[in-house]
């Protein structure tokens, strides 16, 4: 069976990571965990940092480093990303840096191959360049010398450079995208790329910078006077990190079964330049590209170079890691933009996590303690409620359907609905009355709630792993939740019903999500 290979973009290390980067990482992490735990699949999740180019060189100078000391500067920033990923429980399998030797060697090799194949040539480049975006623009795309994307002032370039002949692959690329051999989701992004490709003739891509203007980059192997354009360098990470040059067996097990998760700002690089680099190399283009929207502040994209950023640590310190993960994954549908503000965060926290999930866990476990001395009661076979049982067993399948194309908002709605059902079930059955009137019925109700909680914990694990683990442990489960493998798409899957056996001693803990009152903890 092929592994599922999932990648995040490589983040520029010009400043610390913000909520936008945290979002991409959490999306990737949830997808990788879902695949591993709920689909029983084999995944490989790679992330890393993009460390060359003019933007990083300028950031290093601004931070007081001298020319030639860029590596020292980036070495100081990379740990900030790694620390945040650790805090956010982002479980990647490999971290690649574009300053790694194997990456640099791979970029050189790719350039050599393409040069030998006659795909690279030299000419004078006249046009525009945006340093914060690290993008080239033609005259036709530019109005009044400002960047069409970020609206900042552009540099006018007039210099000799190397170009990669991408124009000859235009037709082939259109076909790949049209028939979903390169699957781009959501549709709006697929259509955006197709309409761009159908309306414009592709311009060959400038892939170098003269050393007299920029030294911080990977030298072009056939011309020592130039370094590689940072985007050409960075995209190659997706193959350099999985053994394209040094471990062909690993490479073949992962490529091209990849899902690139990216923000919509870097769609063209991934849906046009990257597949063409691969086609020119004689490799298969990527299988899928998942394109998410932006987190926006005051109507503008949150961005390191603009400085309008929200620090993820503020939210994790104040409300907890899973509260942030939950908010990011459930506040907007995949592909849409979202406005980040604290009031919305608190409302979602209070409604979904404190009132619905937290209460359900707390009430259920309190009743197991109160009525059964903390031991999960026994029910007779004839007393099993088949409707509740099958609804619980169907949960992972429904979740998987809703989660198609990374739509965590829909997936979490499925979970939330079941939480809502369970809370209503408690109200309807009124166990506090049954405790006085009918012990057999009380046992059935509590047993049903315990089984529902266990199923919910498994379903929540990809999205809020710490909380899921806590629920699991409070239910008295000894095996780590991370070790539970569950194939939602198989008929012969292990049943989600009866996971917590009768007689299990539960161990109720602190409330999972104390209510937040006026922005402060209660
Ligand atoms: O583009 N909202 O790096 P980068 C949502 N190095 N996501 C956001 C965001 C926001 N406001 N801001 C950033 C680069 N992101 C290149 C990539 S890949 C070979 C090279 C997310 O640090 C989004 O996923 O500027 C974006 O694509 C990613 O951070 C990287 O941004």
Short mmCIF file of N, CA and C in Angstrom, two decimals, residues 188-253:
data_model
loop_
_atom_site.label_atom_id
_atom_site.label_comp_id
_atom_site.label_asym_id
_atom_site.label_seq_id
_atom_site.Cartn_x
_atom_site.Cartn_y
_atom_site.Cartn_z
N UNK A 188 -12.98 26.40 -6.58
CA UNK A 188 -12.72 27.79 -6.94
C UNK A 188 -11.23 27.98 -7.28
N UNK A 189 -10.36 27.26 -6.59
CA UNK A 189 -8.91 27.38 -6.85
C UNK A 189 -8.51 26.62 -8.12
N UNK A 190 -9.16 25.49 -8.34
CA UNK A 190 -8.90 24.76 -9.58
C UNK A 190 -9.28 25.64 -10.77
N UNK A 191 -10.46 26.26 -10.66
CA UNK A 191 -10.93 27.11 -11.75
C UNK A 191 -10.05 28.33 -11.93
N UNK A 192 -9.56 28.87 -10.82
CA UNK A 192 -8.68 30.04 -10.89
C UNK A 192 -7.41 29.70 -11.70
N UNK A 193 -6.82 28.56 -11.40
CA UNK A 193 -5.60 28.17 -12.12
C UNK A 193 -5.92 27.91 -13.59
N UNK A 194 -7.00 27.17 -13.83
CA UNK A 194 -7.34 26.85 -15.22
C UNK A 194 -7.62 28.11 -16.02
N UNK A 195 -8.35 29.04 -15.41
CA UNK A 195 -8.69 30.23 -16.20
C UNK A 195 -7.42 31.05 -16.46
N UNK A 196 -6.51 31.09 -15.49
CA UNK A 196 -5.24 31.78 -15.73
C UNK A 196 -4.48 31.12 -16.88
N UNK A 197 -4.43 29.78 -16.85
CA UNK A 197 -3.65 29.07 -17.87
C UNK A 197 -4.31 29.17 -19.25
N UNK A 198 -5.63 29.25 -19.26
CA UNK A 198 -6.32 29.29 -20.55
C UNK A 198 -6.30 30.69 -21.17
N UNK A 199 -6.19 31.72 -20.29
CA UNK A 199 -6.24 33.09 -20.81
C UNK A 199 -4.86 33.68 -21.09
N UNK A 200 -3.83 33.15 -20.45
CA UNK A 200 -2.50 33.75 -20.57
C UNK A 200 -1.50 32.77 -21.16
N UNK A 201 -0.56 33.34 -21.89
CA UNK A 201 0.54 32.51 -22.36
C UNK A 201 1.59 32.52 -21.25
N UNK A 202 2.02 31.37 -20.80
CA UNK A 202 2.98 31.34 -19.69
C UNK A 202 4.30 31.98 -20.08
N UNK A 203 4.81 32.83 -19.20
CA UNK A 203 6.12 33.44 -19.42
C UNK A 203 7.16 32.53 -18.78
N UNK A 204 8.30 32.35 -19.44
CA UNK A 204 9.35 31.51 -18.84
C UNK A 204 9.73 32.09 -17.48
N UNK A 205 10.12 31.20 -16.58
CA UNK A 205 10.34 31.60 -15.19
C UNK A 205 11.80 31.98 -14.94
N UNK A 206 11.99 33.17 -14.39
CA UNK A 206 13.34 33.60 -14.02
C UNK A 206 13.75 32.82 -12.77
N UNK A 207 14.86 32.08 -12.85
CA UNK A 207 15.21 31.19 -11.73
C UNK A 207 16.55 31.54 -11.08
N UNK A 208 17.07 32.74 -11.38
CA UNK A 208 18.36 33.08 -10.76
C UNK A 208 18.37 34.52 -10.28
N UNK A 209 19.33 34.85 -9.45
CA UNK A 209 19.62 36.22 -9.06
C UNK A 209 21.13 36.40 -9.16
N UNK A 210 21.58 37.51 -9.80
CA UNK A 210 23.03 37.69 -9.90
C UNK A 210 23.64 37.88 -8.51
N UNK A 211 24.80 37.27 -8.29
CA UNK A 211 25.43 37.35 -6.96
C UNK A 211 25.78 38.77 -6.57
N UNK A 212 25.98 39.61 -7.58
CA UNK A 212 26.34 40.98 -7.20
C UNK A 212 25.17 41.69 -6.50
N UNK A 213 23.95 41.12 -6.65
CA UNK A 213 22.81 41.72 -5.94
C UNK A 213 22.37 40.88 -4.74
N UNK A 214 22.55 39.58 -4.84
CA UNK A 214 22.10 38.69 -3.75
C UNK A 214 23.08 37.52 -3.61
N UNK A 215 23.63 37.36 -2.42
CA UNK A 215 24.58 36.26 -2.22
C UNK A 215 23.93 35.10 -1.47
N UNK A 216 22.85 35.38 -0.75
CA UNK A 216 22.26 34.39 0.15
C UNK A 216 21.32 33.46 -0.61
N UNK A 217 21.92 32.42 -1.21
CA UNK A 217 21.12 31.47 -1.97
C UNK A 217 21.99 30.31 -2.43
N UNK A 218 21.36 29.35 -3.10
CA UNK A 218 22.11 28.18 -3.58
C UNK A 218 22.73 28.53 -4.93
N UNK A 219 24.05 28.39 -5.00
CA UNK A 219 24.75 28.77 -6.23
C UNK A 219 24.26 27.94 -7.42
N UNK A 220 24.15 28.60 -8.56
CA UNK A 220 23.78 27.87 -9.79
C UNK A 220 25.00 27.01 -10.18
N UNK A 221 24.83 25.70 -10.29
CA UNK A 221 26.02 24.83 -10.44
C UNK A 221 26.81 25.09 -11.72
N UNK A 222 26.17 25.65 -12.75
CA UNK A 222 26.91 25.87 -13.99
C UNK A 222 27.28 27.34 -14.21
N UNK A 223 27.06 28.17 -13.20
CA UNK A 223 27.51 29.57 -13.30
C UNK A 223 27.66 30.17 -11.90
N UNK A 224 28.90 30.30 -11.47
CA UNK A 224 29.20 30.74 -10.10
C UNK A 224 28.79 32.19 -9.81
N UNK A 225 28.38 32.89 -10.85
CA UNK A 225 28.01 34.30 -10.62
C UNK A 225 26.55 34.48 -10.22
N UNK A 226 25.84 33.38 -10.11
CA UNK A 226 24.40 33.48 -9.82
C UNK A 226 23.99 32.55 -8.67
N UNK A 227 22.95 32.96 -7.96
CA UNK A 227 22.31 32.03 -7.01
C UNK A 227 20.90 31.73 -7.51
N UNK A 228 20.30 30.68 -6.94
CA UNK A 228 18.99 30.22 -7.39
C UNK A 228 17.89 31.10 -6.80
N UNK A 229 16.90 31.41 -7.61
CA UNK A 229 15.71 32.14 -7.14
C UNK A 229 15.05 31.31 -6.03
N UNK A 230 14.68 31.99 -4.95
CA UNK A 230 14.26 31.29 -3.73
C UNK A 230 13.07 30.34 -3.95
N UNK A 231 12.15 30.67 -4.81
CA UNK A 231 11.00 29.79 -5.01
C UNK A 231 11.39 28.49 -5.71
N UNK A 232 12.30 28.61 -6.70
CA UNK A 232 12.75 27.41 -7.40
C UNK A 232 13.45 26.49 -6.39
N UNK A 233 14.26 27.09 -5.54
CA UNK A 233 14.97 26.37 -4.47
C UNK A 233 13.95 25.69 -3.53
N UNK A 234 13.00 26.48 -3.04
CA UNK A 234 12.11 25.98 -1.97
C UNK A 234 11.18 24.85 -2.43
N UNK A 235 10.63 24.96 -3.62
CA UNK A 235 9.67 23.94 -4.07
C UNK A 235 10.30 22.55 -4.12
N UNK A 236 11.59 22.54 -4.40
CA UNK A 236 12.27 21.24 -4.55
C UNK A 236 12.33 20.48 -3.22
N UNK A 237 12.06 21.17 -2.10
CA UNK A 237 12.06 20.48 -0.81
C UNK A 237 11.14 19.26 -0.80
N UNK A 238 10.03 19.37 -1.57
CA UNK A 238 9.05 18.29 -1.50
C UNK A 238 9.62 16.96 -1.99
N UNK A 239 10.69 17.03 -2.79
CA UNK A 239 11.33 15.77 -3.19
C UNK A 239 12.70 15.58 -2.54
N UNK A 240 13.37 16.69 -2.21
CA UNK A 240 14.70 16.52 -1.59
C UNK A 240 14.56 15.90 -0.20
N UNK A 241 13.45 16.19 0.47
CA UNK A 241 13.24 15.70 1.84
C UNK A 241 12.82 14.24 1.91
N UNK A 242 12.50 13.64 0.77
CA UNK A 242 12.05 12.23 0.82
C UNK A 242 12.96 11.33 -0.02
N UNK A 243 14.18 11.80 -0.23
CA UNK A 243 15.18 10.90 -0.81
C UNK A 243 15.30 10.90 -2.31
N UNK A 244 14.87 11.96 -2.99
CA UNK A 244 15.00 12.00 -4.46
C UNK A 244 16.44 11.71 -4.89
N UNK A 245 17.38 12.24 -4.11
CA UNK A 245 18.79 12.07 -4.48
C UNK A 245 19.44 10.89 -3.76
N UNK A 246 19.00 10.62 -2.51
CA UNK A 246 19.78 9.68 -1.70
C UNK A 246 19.03 8.46 -1.19
N UNK A 247 17.71 8.37 -1.47
CA UNK A 247 16.97 7.21 -0.98
C UNK A 247 15.79 6.94 -1.93
N UNK A 248 16.12 6.36 -3.05
CA UNK A 248 15.13 6.20 -4.12
C UNK A 248 13.95 5.31 -3.66
N UNK A 249 14.24 4.38 -2.77
CA UNK A 249 13.18 3.46 -2.30
C UNK A 249 12.12 4.27 -1.53
N UNK A 250 12.61 5.13 -0.65
CA UNK A 250 11.68 5.95 0.12
C UNK A 250 10.92 6.89 -0.83
N UNK A 251 11.67 7.48 -1.74
CA UNK A 251 11.05 8.40 -2.69
C UNK A 251 9.92 7.71 -3.45
N UNK A 252 10.21 6.51 -3.95
CA UNK A 252 9.19 5.81 -4.74
C UNK A 252 7.98 5.40 -3.91
N UNK A 253 8.18 5.21 -2.59
CA UNK A 253 7.03 4.82 -1.77
C UNK A 253 6.12 6.03 -1.48
#
